[in-house]
CSV table of C-alpha atoms in Angstrom, one decimal:
chain,number,residue,atom,x,y,z
A,1,GLY,CA,-54.1,24.8,-17.4
A,2,ILE,CA,-53.2,28.6,-17.1
A,3,ASN,CA,-52.8,30.4,-20.5
A,4,ALA,CA,-49.1,31.4,-20.8
A,5,GLU,CA,-50.2,34.3,-23.0
A,6,LYS,CA,-51.9,36.0,-20.1
A,7,GLN,CA,-49.3,36.1,-17.5
A,8,ALA,CA,-48.9,40.1,-17.5
A,9,ASP,CA,-50.4,40.5,-14.0
A,10,GLY,CA,-48.9,37.1,-12.5
A,11,PRO,CA,-45.4,36.0,-11.6
A,12,SER,CA,-42.4,37.4,-13.7
A,13,LEU,CA,-40.6,35.5,-16.4
A,14,ASP,CA,-37.7,34.6,-14.2
A,15,GLU,CA,-40.1,33.4,-11.4
A,16,ARG,CA,-41.9,31.3,-13.9
A,17,ILE,CA,-38.7,29.9,-15.4
A,18,GLN,CA,-37.7,29.0,-11.7
A,19,SER,CA,-40.8,27.4,-11.0
A,20,PHE,CA,-40.7,25.2,-14.4
A,21,MET,CA,-37.0,24.2,-13.5
A,22,SER,CA,-38.3,23.1,-10.0
A,23,LEU,CA,-40.6,21.0,-11.9
A,24,LEU,CA,-37.8,19.5,-14.0
A,25,GLN,CA,-35.8,18.9,-10.9
A,26,GLU,CA,-38.7,17.0,-9.0
A,27,LYS,CA,-39.5,14.9,-12.0
A,28,GLY,CA,-35.7,13.5,-12.0
A,29,VAL,CA,-34.8,15.0,-15.5
A,30,SER,CA,-31.2,14.2,-15.8
A,31,SER,CA,-28.2,14.7,-18.2
A,32,PHE,CA,-29.5,11.8,-20.3
A,33,SER,CA,-33.1,13.1,-20.7
A,34,ASN,CA,-34.8,14.2,-23.9
A,35,TRP,CA,-37.7,16.2,-24.5
A,36,ASP,CA,-40.2,13.6,-25.9
A,37,SER,CA,-39.7,11.0,-23.3
A,38,GLU,CA,-40.0,13.4,-20.3
A,39,LEU,CA,-43.1,15.3,-21.8
A,40,PRO,CA,-45.6,12.8,-20.3
A,41,LYS,CA,-44.3,13.5,-16.8
A,42,LEU,CA,-44.5,17.1,-17.1
A,43,VAL,CA,-47.5,17.9,-18.9
A,44,PHE,CA,-50.2,17.5,-16.2
A,45,ASP,CA,-48.5,20.0,-13.7
A,46,GLU,CA,-49.6,23.4,-13.5
A,47,ARG,CA,-46.3,24.7,-13.7
A,48,PHE,CA,-45.8,23.3,-17.3
A,49,ALA,CA,-48.3,25.8,-18.6
A,50,LEU,CA,-46.6,28.9,-17.1
A,51,LEU,CA,-44.3,29.1,-20.0
A,52,LYS,CA,-44.9,29.3,-23.8
A,53,PRO,CA,-43.9,26.3,-26.0
A,54,GLU,CA,-40.8,27.6,-27.4
A,55,VAL,CA,-39.6,29.0,-23.9
A,56,ARG,CA,-40.1,25.7,-22.1
A,57,ARG,CA,-38.2,23.7,-24.8
A,58,VAL,CA,-35.3,26.3,-24.7
A,59,VAL,CA,-35.3,26.1,-20.7
A,60,PHE,CA,-35.6,22.3,-20.8
A,61,ASP,CA,-32.5,22.1,-23.1
A,62,ASN,CA,-30.6,24.5,-21.0
A,63,TYR,CA,-31.4,22.6,-17.7
A,64,VAL,CA,-30.3,19.3,-19.4
A,65,LYS,CA,-26.9,20.9,-20.5
A,66,THR,CA,-26.5,22.6,-17.1
A,67,VAL,CA,-27.1,19.1,-15.3
A,68,LYS,CA,-24.7,17.4,-17.7
A,69,THR,CA,-21.9,19.9,-17.1
A,70,VAL,CA,-22.3,19.5,-13.3
A,71,SER,CA,-22.4,15.8,-13.6
A,72,ARG,CA,-19.0,15.8,-15.7
A,73,LYS,CA,-17.3,18.3,-13.3
A,74,GLU,CA,-18.4,16.3,-10.3
A,75,GLN,CA,-17.0,13.1,-12.0
A,76,ILE,CA,-13.6,14.7,-12.8
A,77,ASP,CA,-13.3,16.2,-9.4
A,78,LYS,CA,-14.2,12.7,-8.0
A,79,ARG,CA,-11.6,11.2,-10.0
A,80,LYS,CA,-9.0,13.7,-9.1
A,81,SER,CA,-9.8,13.3,-5.6
A,82,GLY,CA,-9.3,9.5,-5.8
A,83,GLN,CA,-6.1,10.0,-7.7
A,84,GLU,CA,-4.8,12.4,-4.9
A,85,GLY,CA,-6.0,10.0,-2.0
A,86,PHE,CA,-4.2,7.1,-3.8
A,87,ARG,CA,-1.1,9.0,-4.2
A,88,ALA,CA,-1.2,9.8,-0.3
A,89,LEU,CA,-1.7,6.2,0.2
A,90,LEU,CA,1.1,5.3,-2.0
A,91,GLN,CA,3.6,7.5,0.1
A,92,GLU,CA,2.3,6.4,3.4
A,93,ALA,CA,2.7,2.8,2.1
A,94,GLU,CA,6.2,3.4,0.9
A,95,SER,CA,7.2,5.2,4.0
A,96,ASN,CA,6.2,1.8,5.8
A,97,GLY,CA,8.3,-0.2,3.5
A,98,HIS,CA,5.2,-1.8,1.6
A,99,VAL,CA,6.2,-0.2,-1.8
A,100,THR,CA,9.3,-1.3,-3.0
A,101,VAL,CA,10.9,-2.2,-6.5
A,102,ASP,CA,9.1,-5.7,-6.3
A,103,THR,CA,5.6,-4.5,-5.5
A,104,THR,CA,3.0,-5.7,-8.0
A,105,VAL,CA,-0.5,-4.6,-8.2
A,106,ASP,CA,-1.8,-7.8,-6.7
A,107,SER,CA,0.4,-7.8,-3.7
A,108,PHE,CA,-0.4,-4.2,-3.0
A,109,SER,CA,-4.2,-4.7,-3.3
A,110,LYS,CA,-4.0,-7.6,-0.9
A,111,ARG,CA,-2.7,-5.3,1.7
A,112,TYR,CA,-4.6,-2.1,1.2
A,113,ALA,CA,-7.7,-3.0,-0.5
A,114,LYS,CA,-9.7,-2.2,2.5
A,115,ASP,CA,-8.3,1.3,2.6
A,116,ASP,CA,-10.8,4.0,1.7
A,117,ARG,CA,-8.2,5.9,-0.6
A,118,TYR,CA,-7.8,2.6,-2.3
A,119,LYS,CA,-11.4,2.1,-2.6
A,120,THR,CA,-12.1,5.7,-4.0
A,121,ALA,CA,-9.5,5.6,-6.9
A,122,LEU,CA,-10.4,4.0,-10.4
A,123,PRO,CA,-8.8,0.6,-10.8
A,124,LYS,CA,-6.9,2.0,-14.1
A,125,ASP,CA,-5.6,4.9,-12.0
A,126,ARG,CA,-4.5,2.8,-9.1
A,127,GLU,CA,-2.5,0.5,-11.6
A,128,THR,CA,-1.1,3.4,-13.5
A,129,LEU,CA,0.1,5.5,-10.4
A,130,LEU,CA,1.5,2.2,-8.6
A,131,LYS,CA,3.5,1.2,-11.8
A,132,GLU,CA,4.7,4.7,-12.2
A,133,ARG,CA,6.1,4.9,-8.6
A,134,VAL,CA,7.6,1.3,-8.9
A,135,THR,CA,9.3,2.3,-12.1
A,136,GLN,CA,10.6,5.5,-10.5
A,137,LEU,CA,11.8,3.4,-7.6
A,138,ARG,CA,13.6,1.1,-9.9
A,139,ARG,CA,15.3,3.8,-11.7
A,140,GLN,CA,16.5,5.3,-8.6
A,141,GLN,CA,17.9,1.9,-7.4
A,142,GLU,CA,19.8,1.6,-10.6
A,143,GLU,CA,21.2,5.0,-10.5
A,144,ALA,CA,22.2,4.3,-6.8
A,145,ASP,CA,23.9,1.1,-7.8
A,146,SER,CA,25.7,2.6,-10.6
A,147,ARG,CA,27.0,5.5,-8.2
A,148,LEU,CA,28.2,2.6,-5.8
A,149,GLU,CA,29.8,0.8,-8.7
A,150,GLU,CA,31.8,3.7,-9.8
A,151,ALA,CA,32.9,4.6,-6.2
A,152,PHE,CA,34.1,0.9,-6.0
A,153,VAL,CA,36.2,1.1,-9.1
A,154,SER,CA,37.6,4.4,-7.8
A,155,MET,CA,38.6,2.6,-4.6
A,156,LEU,CA,40.3,-0.4,-6.6
A,157,GLN,CA,42.4,2.2,-8.5
A,158,GLU,CA,43.3,3.8,-5.1
A,159,HIS,CA,44.6,0.5,-4.0
A,160,GLY,CA,46.8,-0.1,-6.8
A,161,VAL,CA,44.6,-2.9,-8.4
A,162,ASP,CA,46.4,-4.1,-11.7
A,163,GLU,CA,46.0,-6.8,-14.2
A,164,HIS,CA,47.7,-9.3,-11.9
A,165,SER,CA,45.5,-8.8,-9.0
A,166,ARG,CA,43.5,-11.5,-7.1
A,167,TRP,CA,40.5,-11.0,-5.2
A,168,SER,CA,41.4,-13.8,-2.7
A,169,LYS,CA,44.8,-11.8,-1.8
A,170,MET,CA,43.1,-8.1,-1.6
A,171,LYS,CA,39.8,-8.7,-0.1
A,172,ASP,CA,40.5,-8.5,3.3
A,173,VAL,CA,42.1,-5.2,2.8
A,174,LEU,CA,39.5,-3.9,0.5
A,175,GLU,CA,36.4,-4.7,2.6
A,176,LYS,CA,37.5,-2.6,5.4
A,177,ASP,CA,36.9,0.3,2.9
A,178,PRO,CA,33.1,1.8,3.3
A,179,ARG,CA,32.9,2.1,-0.5
A,180,CYS,CA,33.4,-1.7,-0.8
A,181,GLN,CA,31.0,-2.4,2.2
A,182,ALA,CA,28.5,-0.4,0.3
A,183,ILE,CA,28.2,-3.3,-2.3
A,184,ARG,CA,26.2,-5.7,-0.1
A,185,SER,CA,26.6,-8.9,-2.1
A,186,ARG,CA,30.1,-10.5,-1.9
A,187,ARG,CA,29.4,-12.2,-5.0
A,188,ARG,CA,28.8,-8.6,-6.8
A,189,ARG,CA,32.1,-7.3,-5.2
A,190,GLU,CA,34.1,-10.1,-6.6
A,191,ASP,CA,32.7,-9.7,-10.0
A,192,LEU,CA,33.3,-5.9,-10.2
A,193,PHE,CA,36.8,-6.6,-9.0
A,194,TYR,CA,37.6,-9.0,-11.9
A,195,ARG,CA,35.7,-6.8,-14.3
A,196,THR,CA,37.9,-4.1,-13.4
A,197,VAL,CA,41.0,-6.4,-13.7
A,198,ASP,CA,39.6,-7.4,-17.1
A,199,ALA,CA,39.5,-3.6,-18.2
A,200,ILE,CA,43.0,-3.0,-16.9
A,201,ARG,CA,44.1,-5.9,-18.7
A,202,LYS,CA,42.7,-5.2,-22.0
A,203,GLN,CA,44.0,-1.6,-21.7
A,204,LYS,CA,47.6,-3.1,-21.1
A,205,GLN,CA,47.1,-5.5,-23.9
A,206,SER,CA,46.9,-2.5,-26.4
A,207,SER,CA,50.3,-1.3,-25.5
A,208,GLU,CA,52.0,-4.7,-25.4
A,209,HIS,CA,54.1,-5.4,-28.7
A,210,SER,CA,56.7,-7.8,-27.9
A,211,ARG,CA,56.0,-11.4,-28.5
A,212,ALA,CA,57.5,-12.2,-25.2
A,213,SER,CA,54.8,-10.1,-23.4
A,214,ARG,CA,52.0,-11.7,-25.5
A,215,GLU,CA,53.0,-15.1,-24.4
A,216,ALA,CA,53.4,-14.2,-20.7
A,217,LEU,CA,49.9,-12.7,-21.2
A,218,VAL,CA,48.7,-15.9,-22.7
A,219,ARG,CA,49.9,-18.0,-19.9
A,220,ARG,CA,48.4,-15.6,-17.2
A,221,GLN,CA,45.1,-16.0,-18.9
A,222,ARG,CA,45.2,-19.5,-19.0
A,223,GLU,CA,46.1,-19.5,-15.2
A,224,GLU,CA,43.4,-17.0,-14.5
A,225,ALA,CA,40.9,-19.0,-16.6
A,226,GLU,CA,41.7,-22.3,-14.6
A,227,GLU,CA,41.5,-20.3,-11.4
A,228,ASP,CA,38.2,-18.8,-12.3
A,229,MET,CA,37.0,-22.1,-13.4
A,230,GLN,CA,38.1,-23.8,-10.0
A,231,ARG,CA,36.4,-20.7,-8.1
A,232,ARG,CA,33.1,-21.3,-10.2
A,233,LYS,CA,33.3,-25.1,-9.4
A,234,LYS,CA,33.9,-24.5,-5.6
A,235,ARG,CA,31.1,-22.0,-5.6
A,236,LEU,CA,28.7,-24.5,-7.3
A,237,ARG,CA,29.6,-27.3,-4.8
A,238,THR,CA,29.1,-24.8,-2.1
A,239,SER,CA,25.8,-23.8,-3.3
A,240,GLU,CA,24.6,-27.6,-3.8
A,241,CYS,CA,26.0,-28.3,0.0
A,242,VAL,CA,24.0,-25.2,1.2
A,243,ALA,CA,20.8,-26.3,-0.5
A,244,ALA,CA,21.1,-30.1,0.9
A,245,PHE,CA,21.8,-28.7,4.3
A,246,GLU,CA,18.6,-26.5,4.0
A,247,ALA,CA,16.7,-29.5,2.9
A,248,LEU,CA,17.9,-31.5,5.9
A,249,LEU,CA,16.7,-28.6,8.2
A,250,ALA,CA,13.3,-28.5,6.8
A,251,GLU,CA,13.2,-32.2,7.0
A,252,LYS,CA,14.4,-32.6,10.7
A,253,CYS,CA,14.0,-29.3,12.5
A,254,LYS,CA,10.3,-28.9,13.2
A,255,ASN,CA,10.7,-27.5,16.6
A,256,LEU,CA,11.9,-23.8,16.2
A,257,GLU,CA,12.4,-23.4,19.8
A,258,MET,CA,15.6,-25.7,19.9
A,259,PRO,CA,18.8,-24.1,20.0
A,260,TRP,CA,21.7,-25.1,17.6
A,261,SER,CA,23.6,-27.1,20.3
A,262,GLU,CA,20.4,-29.5,20.7
A,263,VAL,CA,19.6,-29.7,16.9
A,264,ARG,CA,23.2,-30.4,16.0
A,265,PRO,CA,23.5,-34.0,17.6
A,266,LEU,CA,20.1,-34.8,16.0
A,267,ILE,CA,21.3,-34.4,12.5
A,268,ARG,CA,25.0,-34.9,12.4
A,269,GLY,CA,24.6,-38.4,11.3
A,270,ASP,CA,22.6,-37.5,8.1
A,271,PRO,CA,25.3,-37.5,5.0
A,272,ARG,CA,23.9,-34.0,4.1
A,273,PHE,CA,25.2,-32.5,7.3
A,274,GLY,CA,29.0,-33.3,6.5
A,275,SER,CA,28.8,-32.8,2.8
A,276,GLY,CA,31.0,-30.4,0.8
A,277,ASP,CA,32.9,-27.6,2.1
A,278,LEU,CA,30.6,-26.2,5.0
A,279,ASP,CA,32.4,-25.3,8.3
A,280,GLU,CA,30.8,-25.5,11.7
A,281,ARG,CA,30.3,-21.6,11.7
A,282,THR,CA,28.5,-21.6,8.2
A,283,ARG,CA,26.2,-24.4,9.4
A,284,GLU,CA,25.2,-22.5,12.4
A,285,GLN,CA,24.5,-19.4,10.5
A,286,ILE,CA,22.5,-21.3,7.8
A,287,PHE,CA,20.4,-22.8,10.8
A,288,GLY,CA,20.0,-19.3,12.2
A,289,ASP,CA,18.6,-17.9,8.9
A,290,TYR,CA,16.3,-20.8,8.5
A,291,VAL,CA,14.8,-20.5,12.0
A,292,THR,CA,14.3,-16.7,11.5
A,293,ALA,CA,12.6,-17.2,8.0
A,294,ARG,CA,10.4,-20.2,9.3
A,295,THR,CA,9.3,-17.9,12.5
A,296,GLN,CA,8.3,-15.1,10.2
A,297,GLU,CA,6.5,-17.4,7.8
A,298,ARG,CA,4.7,-19.0,10.7
A,299,SER,CA,3.8,-15.6,12.5
A,300,SER,CA,2.5,-14.3,9.1
A,301,GLY,CA,0.4,-17.3,8.8
A,302,PHE,CA,-1.1,-16.9,12.1
A,303,ILE,CA,-2.1,-13.4,11.4
A,304,GLN,CA,-3.6,-14.5,8.1
A,305,LEU,CA,-5.7,-17.1,10.1
A,306,LEU,CA,-6.8,-14.3,12.6
A,307,GLU,CA,-7.9,-12.0,9.6
A,308,ALA,CA,-9.6,-15.0,8.0
A,309,SER,CA,-11.6,-15.2,11.1
A,310,THR,CA,-12.9,-11.8,11.8
A,311,ASP,CA,-16.3,-12.8,11.2
A,312,LYS,CA,-16.0,-14.6,14.8
A,313,LEU,CA,-13.3,-12.6,16.5
A,314,LEU,CA,-14.4,-9.1,18.1
A,315,PRO,CA,-12.2,-6.3,19.3
A,316,HIS,CA,-13.3,-7.1,23.2
A,317,HIS,CA,-12.3,-10.7,22.8
A,318,SER,CA,-9.3,-12.0,25.1
A,319,TRP,CA,-7.0,-14.8,23.9
A,320,GLN,CA,-9.0,-17.2,26.1
A,321,ASP,CA,-12.3,-15.9,24.4
A,322,ALA,CA,-10.7,-16.1,20.9
A,323,LYS,CA,-8.9,-19.4,21.1
A,324,PRO,CA,-11.9,-21.6,20.9
A,325,LEU,CA,-13.1,-19.9,17.9
A,326,LEU,CA,-10.0,-20.8,15.9
A,327,ASP,CA,-9.5,-23.8,13.8
A,328,HIS,CA,-6.9,-25.6,15.7
A,329,ASN,CA,-6.5,-28.2,12.8
A,330,ASP,CA,-5.3,-25.4,10.5
A,331,PRO,CA,-1.6,-25.5,10.1
A,332,ARG,CA,-1.3,-21.8,10.5
A,333,PHE,CA,-2.4,-22.4,14.3
A,334,ALA,CA,0.7,-24.6,14.9
A,335,LEU,CA,2.7,-22.0,16.8
A,336,PRO,CA,3.9,-22.0,20.5
A,337,GLU,CA,1.4,-20.9,23.0
A,338,LYS,CA,3.2,-17.8,24.1
A,339,ASP,CA,3.7,-16.7,20.4
A,340,ARG,CA,0.2,-17.0,19.6
A,341,VAL,CA,-0.7,-14.9,22.7
A,342,LYS,CA,1.9,-12.2,21.7
A,343,LEU,CA,0.9,-12.1,18.1
A,344,PHE,CA,-2.9,-12.1,19.0
A,345,GLY,CA,-2.5,-9.0,21.3
A,346,THR,CA,-0.6,-7.3,18.6
A,347,TRP,CA,-3.1,-8.0,16.0
A,348,LEU,CA,-6.2,-7.4,18.3
A,349,SER,CA,-4.8,-3.6,18.9
A,350,GLU,CA,-4.7,-3.1,15.2
A,351,TYR,CA,-8.1,-4.7,14.7
A,352,THR,CA,-9.7,-2.6,17.2
A,353,GLN,CA,-8.3,0.4,15.8
A,354,ARG,CA,-9.8,-0.5,12.4
A,355,ALA,CA,-13.1,-1.4,13.9
A,356,LYS,CA,-13.4,2.0,15.5
A,357,GLU,CA,-12.3,3.7,12.4
A,358,ASP,CA,-15.0,1.8,10.4
A,359,PHE,CA,-17.7,3.0,13.1
A,360,ARG,CA,-16.4,6.6,12.5
A,361,SER,CA,-16.9,6.2,8.8
A,362,LEU,CA,-20.3,4.8,9.2
A,363,LEU,CA,-21.3,7.9,11.6
A,364,ARG,CA,-20.0,10.3,8.8
A,365,CYS,CA,-22.4,8.6,6.2
A,366,THR,CA,-25.5,8.5,8.7
A,367,VAL,CA,-27.5,11.7,7.8
A,368,SER,CA,-29.8,10.6,10.6
A,369,ILE,CA,-27.1,11.9,13.3
A,370,THR,CA,-27.1,15.6,13.6
A,371,HIS,CA,-25.6,18.1,15.9
A,372,GLU,CA,-28.9,18.0,17.9
A,373,SER,CA,-28.8,14.1,18.3
A,374,LEU,CA,-27.6,14.0,21.7
A,375,ASP,CA,-29.6,17.0,23.1
A,376,HIS,CA,-32.2,16.3,25.6
A,377,ASP,CA,-30.4,13.6,27.5
A,378,THR,CA,-30.8,11.2,24.4
A,379,ALA,CA,-29.0,7.8,25.1
A,380,PRO,CA,-26.4,6.9,22.5
A,381,GLU,CA,-28.4,3.8,22.0
A,382,GLN,CA,-31.3,5.9,20.7
A,383,CYS,CA,-29.1,7.7,18.4
A,384,LEU,CA,-27.9,4.4,17.0
A,385,LYS,CA,-31.4,2.9,16.6
A,386,GLY,CA,-31.4,3.3,12.7
A,387,ILE,CA,-27.9,1.5,12.4
A,388,LYS,CA,-28.0,-0.9,15.3
A,389,ASP,CA,-27.9,-3.9,13.2
A,390,ASP,CA,-24.8,-2.7,10.9
A,391,LEU,CA,-21.7,-4.7,11.5
A,392,ARG,CA,-19.6,-1.7,12.1
A,393,VAL,CA,-22.0,-1.1,15.3
A,394,THR,CA,-22.5,-4.8,16.5
A,395,ARG,CA,-18.7,-5.4,16.2
A,396,LEU,CA,-18.1,-2.8,18.9
A,397,SER,CA,-21.0,-4.3,21.2
A,398,GLY,CA,-18.4,-5.5,23.9
A,399,LEU,CA,-16.8,-2.0,23.8
A,400,ALA,CA,-19.9,0.0,24.1
A,401,ALA,CA,-18.0,2.7,26.4
A,402,ASP,CA,-15.4,3.3,23.6
A,403,ARG,CA,-18.2,3.1,20.9
A,404,ASP,CA,-20.4,5.8,22.8
A,405,ALA,CA,-17.2,8.1,23.4
A,406,ILE,CA,-16.7,8.2,19.6
A,407,LEU,CA,-20.3,8.9,18.9
A,408,ARG,CA,-20.1,11.8,21.4
A,409,ASP,CA,-17.0,13.1,20.0
A,410,TYR,CA,-18.6,13.0,16.7
A,411,VAL,CA,-21.9,14.9,17.4
A,412,LEU,CA,-19.7,17.5,19.4
A,413,GLU,CA,-17.8,18.1,16.2
A,414,LEU,CA,-21.0,18.5,14.4
A,415,LYS,CA,-21.9,21.0,16.9
A,416,ARG,CA,-18.9,23.1,16.4
A,417,GLN,CA,-19.4,23.0,12.8
A,418,HIS,CA,-23.0,24.3,13.1
A,419,VAL,CA,-21.9,27.0,15.6
A,420,ARG,CA,-19.4,28.1,12.9
A,421,LYS,CA,-21.7,28.1,10.2
A,422,MET,CA,-24.2,30.2,12.2
A,423,GLN,CA,-21.5,32.7,13.2
A,424,LYS,CA,-20.5,33.2,9.6
A,425,LYS,CA,-24.0,33.6,8.4
A,426,SER,CA,-24.7,36.3,11.3
A,427,THR,CA,-21.4,37.9,9.9
A,428,ASP,CA,-22.5,37.9,6.4
A,429,GLN,CA,-25.9,39.3,7.3
A,430,ALA,CA,-24.3,42.1,9.1
A,431,LYS,CA,-21.8,43.0,6.4
A,432,THR,CA,-24.8,43.0,3.9
A,433,LYS,CA,-27.0,45.1,6.3
A,434,ALA,CA,-24.2,47.5,6.7
A,435,ALA,CA,-23.6,48.0,2.9
A,436,ASN,CA,-27.3,48.7,2.3
A,437,ASP,CA,-27.3,51.3,5.0
A,438,GLU,CA,-24.4,53.0,3.3
A,439,ASP,CA,-26.2,52.8,0.0
A,440,ASP,CA,-29.2,54.4,1.6
């Protein structure tokens, strides 16, 4: 090798150090490398002998430290970027109603696992950030509920509620007040009403001194206890009747297209139809709620069936193309034809947008496609030659015009970026030249 002691007329020390560092980079020296293990890879290169032994070791150690620092910083920056992206995804999901006080890690994952912002965040960061946001939402909801209850109690005081008041006698007046309507649950309104009545009663009890008053109070308490027990019994009977009627609907009402006027004659002979305290209006309301819930459940199931069939369904498919590809024996397929057509159209639009976005992501990761890719009348198919078998390309085979338009837009944006970069470089060179002229 070249004698490191005789470099007086050769390259400077800085140049030799740079040459040696280039050797380290070419040989793949990383933050986990050590001198003894890497030495056999380096010793036969002429750049190894450019430095004295003690200098080589110092440069090697400093290079490893630098690589380690850079690698650590990149990892930290990547994690921060992933956290910020996931926070943005959480905000977007919350605005769409997909993050609530009941959201879990599993339910969120099922909906957004394919989103790039979900994938780039570390699992423990995803779990921590999601749980923090759900906790905040729960706290906010509790605070909001507390303010509504305070307003409700103030309303009761304004309406002169005392220890003798009854919910059944006052609810018609109270429920016209917006502060009462703000408490959505009717049962919760009644519970708050009687809790307030109990508080008033306890306050009055402290000022009752006479035996007669105490005896009267005891009588009222007994009456109220009896009334409360009757209310509870009635409420329990009603709940049992509702459950029995819902079970009857689930058993007999398979065709969700039938109106109540046609369903009623079919089920009125069943004992569960006339049981308990359910009136005609309540039955019809329960029927409407049942049909709505079952329709939503079937629609969700059909969408899940489509999602599970994306290996066969393509964005350019019409319903007539897609229908034979689906499993007709799957219970999720059991929908009226017009509903299937409507749901398929909505899903296909979203699926097509996802496919196009996946294709854009693939282009951004393909280094062989540059700002010059479509120059000299190069056909789009030629640009995609290296990735033509990728699913993100083949999936858009039936939408070649849209796919090629996305490619052209991407290459055009690369051209714009290249022009801006060259303009900046030219400007910087001009500034440097002007500064050198002034120094001269």
